[in-house]
Coordinates of C-alpha atoms (C1' of nucleotides) in Angstrom, one line a residue:
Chain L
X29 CA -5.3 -16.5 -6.5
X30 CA -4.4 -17.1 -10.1
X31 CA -2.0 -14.4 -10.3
X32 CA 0.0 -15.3 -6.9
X33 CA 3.8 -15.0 -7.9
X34 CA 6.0 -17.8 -6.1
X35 CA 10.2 -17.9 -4.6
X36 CA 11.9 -20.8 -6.2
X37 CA 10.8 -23.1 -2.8
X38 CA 7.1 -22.8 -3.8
X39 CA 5.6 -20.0 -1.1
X40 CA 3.6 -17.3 -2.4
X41 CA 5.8 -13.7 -1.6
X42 CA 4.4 -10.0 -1.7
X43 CA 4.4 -7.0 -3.0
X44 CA 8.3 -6.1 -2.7
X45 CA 9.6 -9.3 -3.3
X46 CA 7.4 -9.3 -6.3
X47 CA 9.2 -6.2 -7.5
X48 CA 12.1 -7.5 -6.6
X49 CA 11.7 -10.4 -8.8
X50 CA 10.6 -8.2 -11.8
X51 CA 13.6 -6.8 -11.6
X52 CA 15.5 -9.7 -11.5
X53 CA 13.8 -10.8 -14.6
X54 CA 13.8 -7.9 -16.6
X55 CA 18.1 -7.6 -16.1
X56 CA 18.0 -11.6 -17.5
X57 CA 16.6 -10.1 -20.7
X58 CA 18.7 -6.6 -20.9
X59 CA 21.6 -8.9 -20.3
X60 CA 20.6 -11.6 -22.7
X61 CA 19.9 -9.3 -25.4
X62 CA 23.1 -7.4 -24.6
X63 CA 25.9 -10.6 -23.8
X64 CA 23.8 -13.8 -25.2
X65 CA 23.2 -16.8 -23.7
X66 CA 26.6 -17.9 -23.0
X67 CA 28.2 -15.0 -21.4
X68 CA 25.6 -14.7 -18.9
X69 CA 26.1 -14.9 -15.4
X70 CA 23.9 -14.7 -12.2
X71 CA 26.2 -12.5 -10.5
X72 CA 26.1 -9.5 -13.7
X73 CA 21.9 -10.0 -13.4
X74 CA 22.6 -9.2 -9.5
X75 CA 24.7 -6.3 -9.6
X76 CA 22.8 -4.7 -12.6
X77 CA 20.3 -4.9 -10.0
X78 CA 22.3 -3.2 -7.1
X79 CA 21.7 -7.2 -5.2
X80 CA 23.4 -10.1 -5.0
X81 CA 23.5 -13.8 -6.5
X82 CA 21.7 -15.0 -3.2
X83 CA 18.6 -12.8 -4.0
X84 CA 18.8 -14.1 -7.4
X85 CA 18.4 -17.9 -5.9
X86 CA 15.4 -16.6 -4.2
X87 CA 13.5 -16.4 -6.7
X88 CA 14.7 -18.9 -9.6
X89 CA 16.2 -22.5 -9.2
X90 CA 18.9 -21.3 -11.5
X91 CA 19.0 -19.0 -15.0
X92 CA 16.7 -21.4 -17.2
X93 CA 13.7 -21.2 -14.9
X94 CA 14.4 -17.3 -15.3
X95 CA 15.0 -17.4 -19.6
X96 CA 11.8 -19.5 -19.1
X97 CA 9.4 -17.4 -17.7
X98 CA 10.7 -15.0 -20.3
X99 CA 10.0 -17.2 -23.2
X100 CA 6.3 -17.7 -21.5
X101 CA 6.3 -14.2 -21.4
X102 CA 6.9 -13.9 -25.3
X103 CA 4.4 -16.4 -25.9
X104 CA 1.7 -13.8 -24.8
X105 CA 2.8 -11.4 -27.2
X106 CA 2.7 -13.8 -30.1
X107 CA -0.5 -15.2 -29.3
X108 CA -2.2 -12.2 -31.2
X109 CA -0.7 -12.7 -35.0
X110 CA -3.2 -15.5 -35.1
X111 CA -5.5 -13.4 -35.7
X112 CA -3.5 -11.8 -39.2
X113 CA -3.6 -16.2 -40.2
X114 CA -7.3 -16.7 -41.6
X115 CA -7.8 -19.0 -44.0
X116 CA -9.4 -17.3 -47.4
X117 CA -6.3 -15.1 -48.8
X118 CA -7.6 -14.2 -52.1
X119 CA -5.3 -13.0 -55.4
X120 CA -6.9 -9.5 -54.6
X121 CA -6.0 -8.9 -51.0
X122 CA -3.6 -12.0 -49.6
X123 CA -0.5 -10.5 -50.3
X124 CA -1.3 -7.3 -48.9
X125 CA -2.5 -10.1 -45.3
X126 CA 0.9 -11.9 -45.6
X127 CA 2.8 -8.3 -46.2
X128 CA 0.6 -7.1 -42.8
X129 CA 2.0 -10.9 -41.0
X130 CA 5.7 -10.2 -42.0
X131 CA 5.0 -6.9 -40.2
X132 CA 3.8 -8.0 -37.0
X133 CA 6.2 -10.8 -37.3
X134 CA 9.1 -8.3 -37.5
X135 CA 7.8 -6.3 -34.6
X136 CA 7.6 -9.4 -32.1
X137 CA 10.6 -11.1 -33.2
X138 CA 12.8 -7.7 -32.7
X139 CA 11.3 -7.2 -29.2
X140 CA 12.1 -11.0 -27.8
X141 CA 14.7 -12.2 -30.6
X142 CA 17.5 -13.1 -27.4
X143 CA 15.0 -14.6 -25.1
X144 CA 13.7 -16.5 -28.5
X145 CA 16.6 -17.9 -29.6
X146 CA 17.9 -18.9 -26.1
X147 CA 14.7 -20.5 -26.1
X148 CA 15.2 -22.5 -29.2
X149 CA 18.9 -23.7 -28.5
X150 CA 17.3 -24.9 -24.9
X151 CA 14.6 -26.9 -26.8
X152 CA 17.1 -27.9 -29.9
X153 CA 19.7 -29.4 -27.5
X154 CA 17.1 -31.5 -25.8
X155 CA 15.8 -29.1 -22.4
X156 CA 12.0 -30.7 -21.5
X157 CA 10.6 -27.5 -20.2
X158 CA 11.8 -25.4 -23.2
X159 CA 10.5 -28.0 -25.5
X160 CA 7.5 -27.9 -24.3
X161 CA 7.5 -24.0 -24.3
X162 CA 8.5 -23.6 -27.5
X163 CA 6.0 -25.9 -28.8
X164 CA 2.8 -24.2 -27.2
X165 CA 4.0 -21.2 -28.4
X166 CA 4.2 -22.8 -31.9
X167 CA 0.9 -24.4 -32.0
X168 CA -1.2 -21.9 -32.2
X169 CA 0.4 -20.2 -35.0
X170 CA 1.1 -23.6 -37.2
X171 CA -2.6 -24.9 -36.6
X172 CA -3.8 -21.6 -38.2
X173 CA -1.1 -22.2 -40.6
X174 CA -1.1 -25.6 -41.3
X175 CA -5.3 -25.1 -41.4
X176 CA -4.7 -22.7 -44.4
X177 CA -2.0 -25.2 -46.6
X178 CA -5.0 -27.7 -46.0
X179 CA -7.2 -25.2 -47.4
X180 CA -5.1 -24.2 -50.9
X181 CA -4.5 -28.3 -50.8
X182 CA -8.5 -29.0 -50.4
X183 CA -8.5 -26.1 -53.3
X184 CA -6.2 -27.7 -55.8
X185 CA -3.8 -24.9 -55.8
X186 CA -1.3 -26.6 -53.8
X187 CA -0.2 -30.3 -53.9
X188 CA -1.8 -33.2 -51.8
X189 CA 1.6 -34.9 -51.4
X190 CA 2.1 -31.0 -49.0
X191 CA 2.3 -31.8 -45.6
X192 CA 0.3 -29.2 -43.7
X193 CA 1.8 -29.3 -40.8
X194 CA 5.4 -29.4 -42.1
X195 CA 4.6 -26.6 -44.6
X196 CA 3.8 -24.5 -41.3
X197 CA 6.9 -25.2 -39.7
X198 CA 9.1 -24.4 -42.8
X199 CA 6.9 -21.0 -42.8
X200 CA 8.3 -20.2 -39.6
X201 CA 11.4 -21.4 -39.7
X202 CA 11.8 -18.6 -43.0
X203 CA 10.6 -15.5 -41.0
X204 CA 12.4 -16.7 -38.0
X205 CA 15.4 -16.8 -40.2
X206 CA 15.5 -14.2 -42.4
X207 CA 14.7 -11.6 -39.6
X208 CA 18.0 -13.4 -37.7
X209 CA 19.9 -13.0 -41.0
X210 CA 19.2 -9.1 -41.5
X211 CA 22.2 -7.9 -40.6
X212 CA 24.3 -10.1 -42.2
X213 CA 22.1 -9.7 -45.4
X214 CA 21.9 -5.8 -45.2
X215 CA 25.5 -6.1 -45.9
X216 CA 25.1 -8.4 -49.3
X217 CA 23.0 -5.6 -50.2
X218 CA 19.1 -6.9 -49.3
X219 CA 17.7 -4.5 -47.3
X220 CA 15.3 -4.7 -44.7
X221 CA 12.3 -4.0 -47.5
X222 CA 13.9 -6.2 -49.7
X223 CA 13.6 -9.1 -47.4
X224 CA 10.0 -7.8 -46.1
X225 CA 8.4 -8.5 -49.8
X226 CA 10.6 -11.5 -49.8
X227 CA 9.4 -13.1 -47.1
X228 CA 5.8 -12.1 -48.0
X229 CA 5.8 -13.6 -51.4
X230 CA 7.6 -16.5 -50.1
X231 CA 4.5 -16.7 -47.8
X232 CA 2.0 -16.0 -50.2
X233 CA 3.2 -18.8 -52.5
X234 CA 3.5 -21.7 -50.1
X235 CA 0.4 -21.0 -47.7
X236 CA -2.1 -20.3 -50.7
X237 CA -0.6 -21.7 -53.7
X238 CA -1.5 -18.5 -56.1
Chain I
X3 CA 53.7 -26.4 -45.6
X4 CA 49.8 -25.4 -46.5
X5 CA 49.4 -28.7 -44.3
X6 CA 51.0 -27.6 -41.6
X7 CA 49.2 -27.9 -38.0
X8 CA 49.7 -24.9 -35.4
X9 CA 49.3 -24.4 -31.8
X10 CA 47.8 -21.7 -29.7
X11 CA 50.9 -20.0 -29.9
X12 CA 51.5 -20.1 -33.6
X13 CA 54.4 -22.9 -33.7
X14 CA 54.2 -25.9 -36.0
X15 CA 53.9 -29.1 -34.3
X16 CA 54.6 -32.8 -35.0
X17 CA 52.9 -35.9 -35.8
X18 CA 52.4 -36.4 -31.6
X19 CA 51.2 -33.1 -31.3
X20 CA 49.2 -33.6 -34.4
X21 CA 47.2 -36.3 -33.2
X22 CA 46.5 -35.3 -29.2
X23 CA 45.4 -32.4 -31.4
X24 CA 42.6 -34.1 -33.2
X25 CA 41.8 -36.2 -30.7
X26 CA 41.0 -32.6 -28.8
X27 CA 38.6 -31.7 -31.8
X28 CA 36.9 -35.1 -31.6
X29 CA 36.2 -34.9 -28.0
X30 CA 34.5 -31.1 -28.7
X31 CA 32.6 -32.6 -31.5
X32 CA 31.3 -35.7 -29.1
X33 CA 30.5 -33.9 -26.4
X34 CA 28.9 -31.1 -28.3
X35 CA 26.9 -33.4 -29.9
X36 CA 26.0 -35.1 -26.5
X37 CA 25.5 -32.5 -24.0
X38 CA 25.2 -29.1 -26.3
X39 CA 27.1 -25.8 -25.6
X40 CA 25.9 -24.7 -23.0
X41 CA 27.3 -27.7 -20.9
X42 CA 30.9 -28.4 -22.7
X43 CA 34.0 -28.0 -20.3
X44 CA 37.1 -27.8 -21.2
X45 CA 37.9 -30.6 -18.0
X46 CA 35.0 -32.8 -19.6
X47 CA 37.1 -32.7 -22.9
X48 CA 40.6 -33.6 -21.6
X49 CA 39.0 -35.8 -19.3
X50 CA 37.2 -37.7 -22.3
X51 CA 41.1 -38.3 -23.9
X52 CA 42.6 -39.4 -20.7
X53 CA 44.5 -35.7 -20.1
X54 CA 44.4 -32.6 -18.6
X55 CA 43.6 -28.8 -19.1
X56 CA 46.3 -27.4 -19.7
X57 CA 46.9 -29.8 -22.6
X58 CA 44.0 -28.2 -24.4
X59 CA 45.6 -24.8 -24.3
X60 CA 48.6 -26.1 -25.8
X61 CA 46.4 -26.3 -29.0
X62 CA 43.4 -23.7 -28.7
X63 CA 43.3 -20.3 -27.0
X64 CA 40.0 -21.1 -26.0
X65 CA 37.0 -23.3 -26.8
X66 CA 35.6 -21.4 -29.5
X67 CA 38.5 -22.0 -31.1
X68 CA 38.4 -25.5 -31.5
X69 CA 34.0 -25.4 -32.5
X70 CA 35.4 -22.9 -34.8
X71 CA 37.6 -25.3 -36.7
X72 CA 34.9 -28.4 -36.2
X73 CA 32.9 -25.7 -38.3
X74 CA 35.1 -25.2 -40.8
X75 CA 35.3 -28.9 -41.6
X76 CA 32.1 -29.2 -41.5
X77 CA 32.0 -26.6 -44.3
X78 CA 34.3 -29.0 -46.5
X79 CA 31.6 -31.2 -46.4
X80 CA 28.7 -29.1 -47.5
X81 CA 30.8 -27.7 -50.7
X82 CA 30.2 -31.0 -52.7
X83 CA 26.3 -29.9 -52.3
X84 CA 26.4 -27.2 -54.7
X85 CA 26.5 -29.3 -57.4
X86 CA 23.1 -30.7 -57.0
X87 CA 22.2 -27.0 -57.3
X88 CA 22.6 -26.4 -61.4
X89 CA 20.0 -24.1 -62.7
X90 CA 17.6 -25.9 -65.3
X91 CA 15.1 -27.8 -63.1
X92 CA 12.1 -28.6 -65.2
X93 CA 9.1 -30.0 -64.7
X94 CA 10.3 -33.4 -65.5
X95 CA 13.3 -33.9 -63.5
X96 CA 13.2 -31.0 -61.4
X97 CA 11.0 -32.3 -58.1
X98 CA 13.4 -35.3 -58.1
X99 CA 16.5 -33.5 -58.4
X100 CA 15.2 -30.9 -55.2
X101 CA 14.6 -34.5 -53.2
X102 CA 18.4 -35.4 -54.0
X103 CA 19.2 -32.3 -52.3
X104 CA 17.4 -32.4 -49.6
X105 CA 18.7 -36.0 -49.3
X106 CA 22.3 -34.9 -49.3
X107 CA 21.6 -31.9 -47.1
X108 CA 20.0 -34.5 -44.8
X109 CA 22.7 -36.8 -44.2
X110 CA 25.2 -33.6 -44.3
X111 CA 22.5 -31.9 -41.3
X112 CA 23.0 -35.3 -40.1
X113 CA 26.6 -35.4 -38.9
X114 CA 27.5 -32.0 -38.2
X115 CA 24.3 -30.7 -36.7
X116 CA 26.1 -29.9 -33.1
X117 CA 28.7 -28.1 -34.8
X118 CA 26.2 -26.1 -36.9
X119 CA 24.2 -25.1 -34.1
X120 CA 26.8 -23.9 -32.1
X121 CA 28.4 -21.8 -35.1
X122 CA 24.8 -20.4 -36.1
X123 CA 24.1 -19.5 -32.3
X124 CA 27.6 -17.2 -32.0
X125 CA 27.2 -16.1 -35.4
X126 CA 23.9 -14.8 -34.1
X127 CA 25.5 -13.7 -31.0
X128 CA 27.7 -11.4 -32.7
X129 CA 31.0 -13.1 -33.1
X130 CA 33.0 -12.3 -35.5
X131 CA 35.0 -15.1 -36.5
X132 CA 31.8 -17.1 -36.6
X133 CA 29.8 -14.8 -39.0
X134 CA 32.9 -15.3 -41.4
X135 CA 32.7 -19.0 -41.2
X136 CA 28.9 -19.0 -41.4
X137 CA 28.8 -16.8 -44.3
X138 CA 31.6 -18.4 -46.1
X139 CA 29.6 -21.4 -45.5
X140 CA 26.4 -20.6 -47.0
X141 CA 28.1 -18.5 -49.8
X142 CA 28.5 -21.1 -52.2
X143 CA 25.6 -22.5 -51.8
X144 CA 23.3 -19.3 -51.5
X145 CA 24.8 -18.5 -54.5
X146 CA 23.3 -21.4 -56.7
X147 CA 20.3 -20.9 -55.3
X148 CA 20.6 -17.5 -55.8
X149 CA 20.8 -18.0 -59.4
X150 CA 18.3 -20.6 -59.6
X151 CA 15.5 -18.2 -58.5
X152 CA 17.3 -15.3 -61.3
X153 CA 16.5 -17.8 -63.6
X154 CA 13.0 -18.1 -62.5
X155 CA 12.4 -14.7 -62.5
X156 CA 13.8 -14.4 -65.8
X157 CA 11.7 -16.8 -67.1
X158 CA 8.9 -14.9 -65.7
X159 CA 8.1 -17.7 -63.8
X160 CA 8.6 -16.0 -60.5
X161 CA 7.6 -12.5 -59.6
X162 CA 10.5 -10.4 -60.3
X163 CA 10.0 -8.5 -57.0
X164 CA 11.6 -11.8 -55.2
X165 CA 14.9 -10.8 -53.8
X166 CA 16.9 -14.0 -54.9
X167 CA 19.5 -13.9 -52.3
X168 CA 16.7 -13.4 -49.7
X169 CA 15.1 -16.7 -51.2
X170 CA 18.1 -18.0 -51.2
X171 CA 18.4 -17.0 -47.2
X172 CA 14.8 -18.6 -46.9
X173 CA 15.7 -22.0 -48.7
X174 CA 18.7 -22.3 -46.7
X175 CA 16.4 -21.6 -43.2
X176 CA 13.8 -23.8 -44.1
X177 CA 16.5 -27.0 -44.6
X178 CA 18.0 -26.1 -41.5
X179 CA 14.8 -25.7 -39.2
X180 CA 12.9 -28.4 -40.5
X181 CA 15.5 -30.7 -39.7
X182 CA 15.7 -29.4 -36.4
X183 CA 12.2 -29.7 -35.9
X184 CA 12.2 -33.6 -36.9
X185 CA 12.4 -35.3 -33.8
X186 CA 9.8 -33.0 -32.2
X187 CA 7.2 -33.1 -35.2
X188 CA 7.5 -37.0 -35.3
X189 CA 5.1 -36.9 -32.2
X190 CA 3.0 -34.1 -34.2
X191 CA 2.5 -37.3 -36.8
X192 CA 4.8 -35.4 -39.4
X193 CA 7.4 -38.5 -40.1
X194 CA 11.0 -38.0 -41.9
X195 CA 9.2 -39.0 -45.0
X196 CA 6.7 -36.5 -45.4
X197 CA 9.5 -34.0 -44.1
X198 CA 11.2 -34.8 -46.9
X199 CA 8.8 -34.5 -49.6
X200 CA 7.2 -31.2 -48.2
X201 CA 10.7 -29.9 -48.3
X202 CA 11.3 -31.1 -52.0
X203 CA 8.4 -29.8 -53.1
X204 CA 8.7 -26.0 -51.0
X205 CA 12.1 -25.9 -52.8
X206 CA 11.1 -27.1 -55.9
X207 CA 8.5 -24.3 -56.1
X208 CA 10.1 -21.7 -54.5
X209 CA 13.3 -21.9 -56.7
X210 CA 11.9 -22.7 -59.6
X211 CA 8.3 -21.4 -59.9
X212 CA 6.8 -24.3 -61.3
Chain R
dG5 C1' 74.0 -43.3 -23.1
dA6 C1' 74.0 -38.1 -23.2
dC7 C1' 71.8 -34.3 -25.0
dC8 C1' 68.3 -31.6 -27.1
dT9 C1' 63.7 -30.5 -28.3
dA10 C1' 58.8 -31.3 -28.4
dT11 C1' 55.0 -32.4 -25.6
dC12 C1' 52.5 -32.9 -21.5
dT13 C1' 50.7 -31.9 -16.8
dG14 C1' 50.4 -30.7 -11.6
dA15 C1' 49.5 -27.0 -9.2
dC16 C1' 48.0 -22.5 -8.8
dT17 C1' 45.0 -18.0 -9.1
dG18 C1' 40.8 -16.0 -9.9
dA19 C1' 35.8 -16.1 -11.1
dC20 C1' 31.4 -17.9 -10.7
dC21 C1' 27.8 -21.1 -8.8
dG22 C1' 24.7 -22.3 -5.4
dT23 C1' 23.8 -22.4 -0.2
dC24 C1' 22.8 -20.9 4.4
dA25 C1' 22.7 -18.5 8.6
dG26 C1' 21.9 -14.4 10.2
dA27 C1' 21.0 -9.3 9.3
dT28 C1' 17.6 -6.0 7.7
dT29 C1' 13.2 -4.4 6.4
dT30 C1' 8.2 -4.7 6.5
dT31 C1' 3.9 -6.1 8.5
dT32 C1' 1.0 -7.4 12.3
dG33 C1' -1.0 -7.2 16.8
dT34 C1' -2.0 -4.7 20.8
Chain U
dA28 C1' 3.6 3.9 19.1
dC29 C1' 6.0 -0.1 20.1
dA30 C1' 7.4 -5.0 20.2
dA31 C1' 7.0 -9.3 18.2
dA32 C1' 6.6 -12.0 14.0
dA33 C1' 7.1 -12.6 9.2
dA34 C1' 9.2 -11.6 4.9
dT35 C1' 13.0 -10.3 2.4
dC36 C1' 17.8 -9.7 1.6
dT37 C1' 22.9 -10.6 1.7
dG38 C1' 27.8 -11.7 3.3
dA39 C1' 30.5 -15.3 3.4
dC40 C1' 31.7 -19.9 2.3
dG41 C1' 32.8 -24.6 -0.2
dG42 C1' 33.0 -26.5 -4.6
dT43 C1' 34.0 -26.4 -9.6
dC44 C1' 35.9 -24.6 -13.8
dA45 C1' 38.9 -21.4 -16.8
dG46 C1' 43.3 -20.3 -18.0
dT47 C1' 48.6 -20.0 -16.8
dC48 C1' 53.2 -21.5 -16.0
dA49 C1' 57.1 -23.8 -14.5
dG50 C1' 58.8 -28.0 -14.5
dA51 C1' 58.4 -33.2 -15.6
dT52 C1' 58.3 -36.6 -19.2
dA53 C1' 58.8 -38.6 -23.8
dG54 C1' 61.0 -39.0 -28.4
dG55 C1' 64.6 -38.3 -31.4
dT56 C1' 69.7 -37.6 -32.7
dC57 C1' 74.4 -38.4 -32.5

DNA sequence: GACCTATCTGACTGACCGTCAGATTTTTGT
DNA sequence: ACAAAAATCTGACGGTCAGTCAGATAGGTC
């Protein structure tokens, strides 16, 4: 039952209109990726399709309940660099962890960047829902983060006036960043290694405090 | 004549034109400040100065246009920030002199940060004319930070594998984020005060190795 | 007051949104 | 295998906004 699939007006549908959907949804990314946020229309998701906006409507309210299932979507596939977040990076190995985080970081992030940063410009300018998703998505991760500033702090390496939780949102905010900035930095000459050891380091210093 | 005003078409205008002009930008800014990109009409902004459509195209070829200038005066205001940003933080002044900049950048984030968003979102998105006013933007002030951490790493007290520009990039995002994040890490029990310290303190360390 | 120029706008075309009634396809019952 | 019922899809429509243009209005000059 868990894994019914619903049309906008609530009722569970079956196995083509489930395909159907799919569809739908994976066009709302291609497109998003391709056009951005504020070039998309329901009509190009249709025809990419071979449909029309009506069938769209069938299945979404309107293109943020669409973006949002995509963000949830993302969600699942961050879930897992919690895992690469364990308290206890050491001066032999931590910076060889944060290098492997960076990594998978990079990897998410170029696989959902559009349907991410729609997401965050929905939440930034005040949207409930994407709030909310963006949040869940984020607690996990700055928990494990916030959990390992508390530990350098509990340690003495890093200062007690360091707000854990803040400290894990600024850590996000910089991979977030930096991998949005590559292009524009590859052509002030930082290349994508360049910004890799950055970003580790950067990481490194403020999470452990060696 | 480097004071000169233009409209859509290229001609000067006069002090009439000037004015319905500004009050055109003023609108944009309000109502992209109130209801975010995604929602701003061109019929909402005329409307909001008692006019009509067409009036607006007398002025701007098209909406970007006009976010695009709000952007580049917002730029005006973030120059005077670079001089916060002299090399030579020590240990005794430094941590204060990274909380006046984050003050300033505050109230800067403050009053522009519709603007901002927009230009970082079609900057992101690909366009053109915003990348140029986004990099021109952060130039200056990448570049002082940029030579902060050369210092550092001169001084052997950061690791000379540390891309400055890229630390630079990574200063820059964490201001940014966090005080996008603020309202929503209020309810997390992270307040604009300990925002503010954690951010002086990240910077301090990250730009000066201290 | 008559004329000239700068500024503004009503009215229009075309595109997209979101809806709904009815057409089409699939499933069910016998 | 066939008809009836249910699920799915879509053409066509009313409403709103983008962007254009010809003509109306306001301001300045003599």
């Amino acid at each position: 039952m868990t894994d019914d699939v619903f049309a906008a007006d609530g009722r569970v549908i079956g196995t083509r209109a489930i395909a159907t959907r799919r569809r739908l949804l994976d066009a709302t990314a291609k497109l998003l990726t391709e056009q951005g946020i504020l070039d998309l229309r329901v009509v190009d998701i249709t025809r990419d399709i071979g449909s029309s906006p009506a069938t769209f409507y069938q299945y979404f309210n309107d293109v943020d309940e669409a973006i949002l299932e995509l963000a949830k979507e993302a969600t699942e596939d961050e879930k897992p660099l919690v895992r690469l977040l364990q308290p206890g990076w050491n001066k032999k190995t931590g910076l060889e962890q944060a290098h492997d985080f960076v990594d998978a970081y990079m990897v998410f992030w170029d696989s959902h960047h559009a349907v991410l940063r729609a997401r965050n410009l929905k939440a930034e300018e005040g949207n409930r829902h994407f709030r909310a998703a963006r949040t869940e998505a984020n607690l996990l991760i700055m928990n494990a983060l916030a959990a390992m500033v508390t530990e350098g702090v509990n340690a003495k390496r890093l200062p007690d006036s360091l707000d854990p939780f803040t400290t894990a949102a600024a850590v996000v905010a910089m991979c977030e960043r930096l991998l949005a900035f590559q292009p524009e930095m590859a052509k002030r000459g930082s290349d994508k290694n360049a910004i890799r050891n950055t970003l580790a380091i950067l990481l490194y210093g403020a999470l452990t405090g060696h």
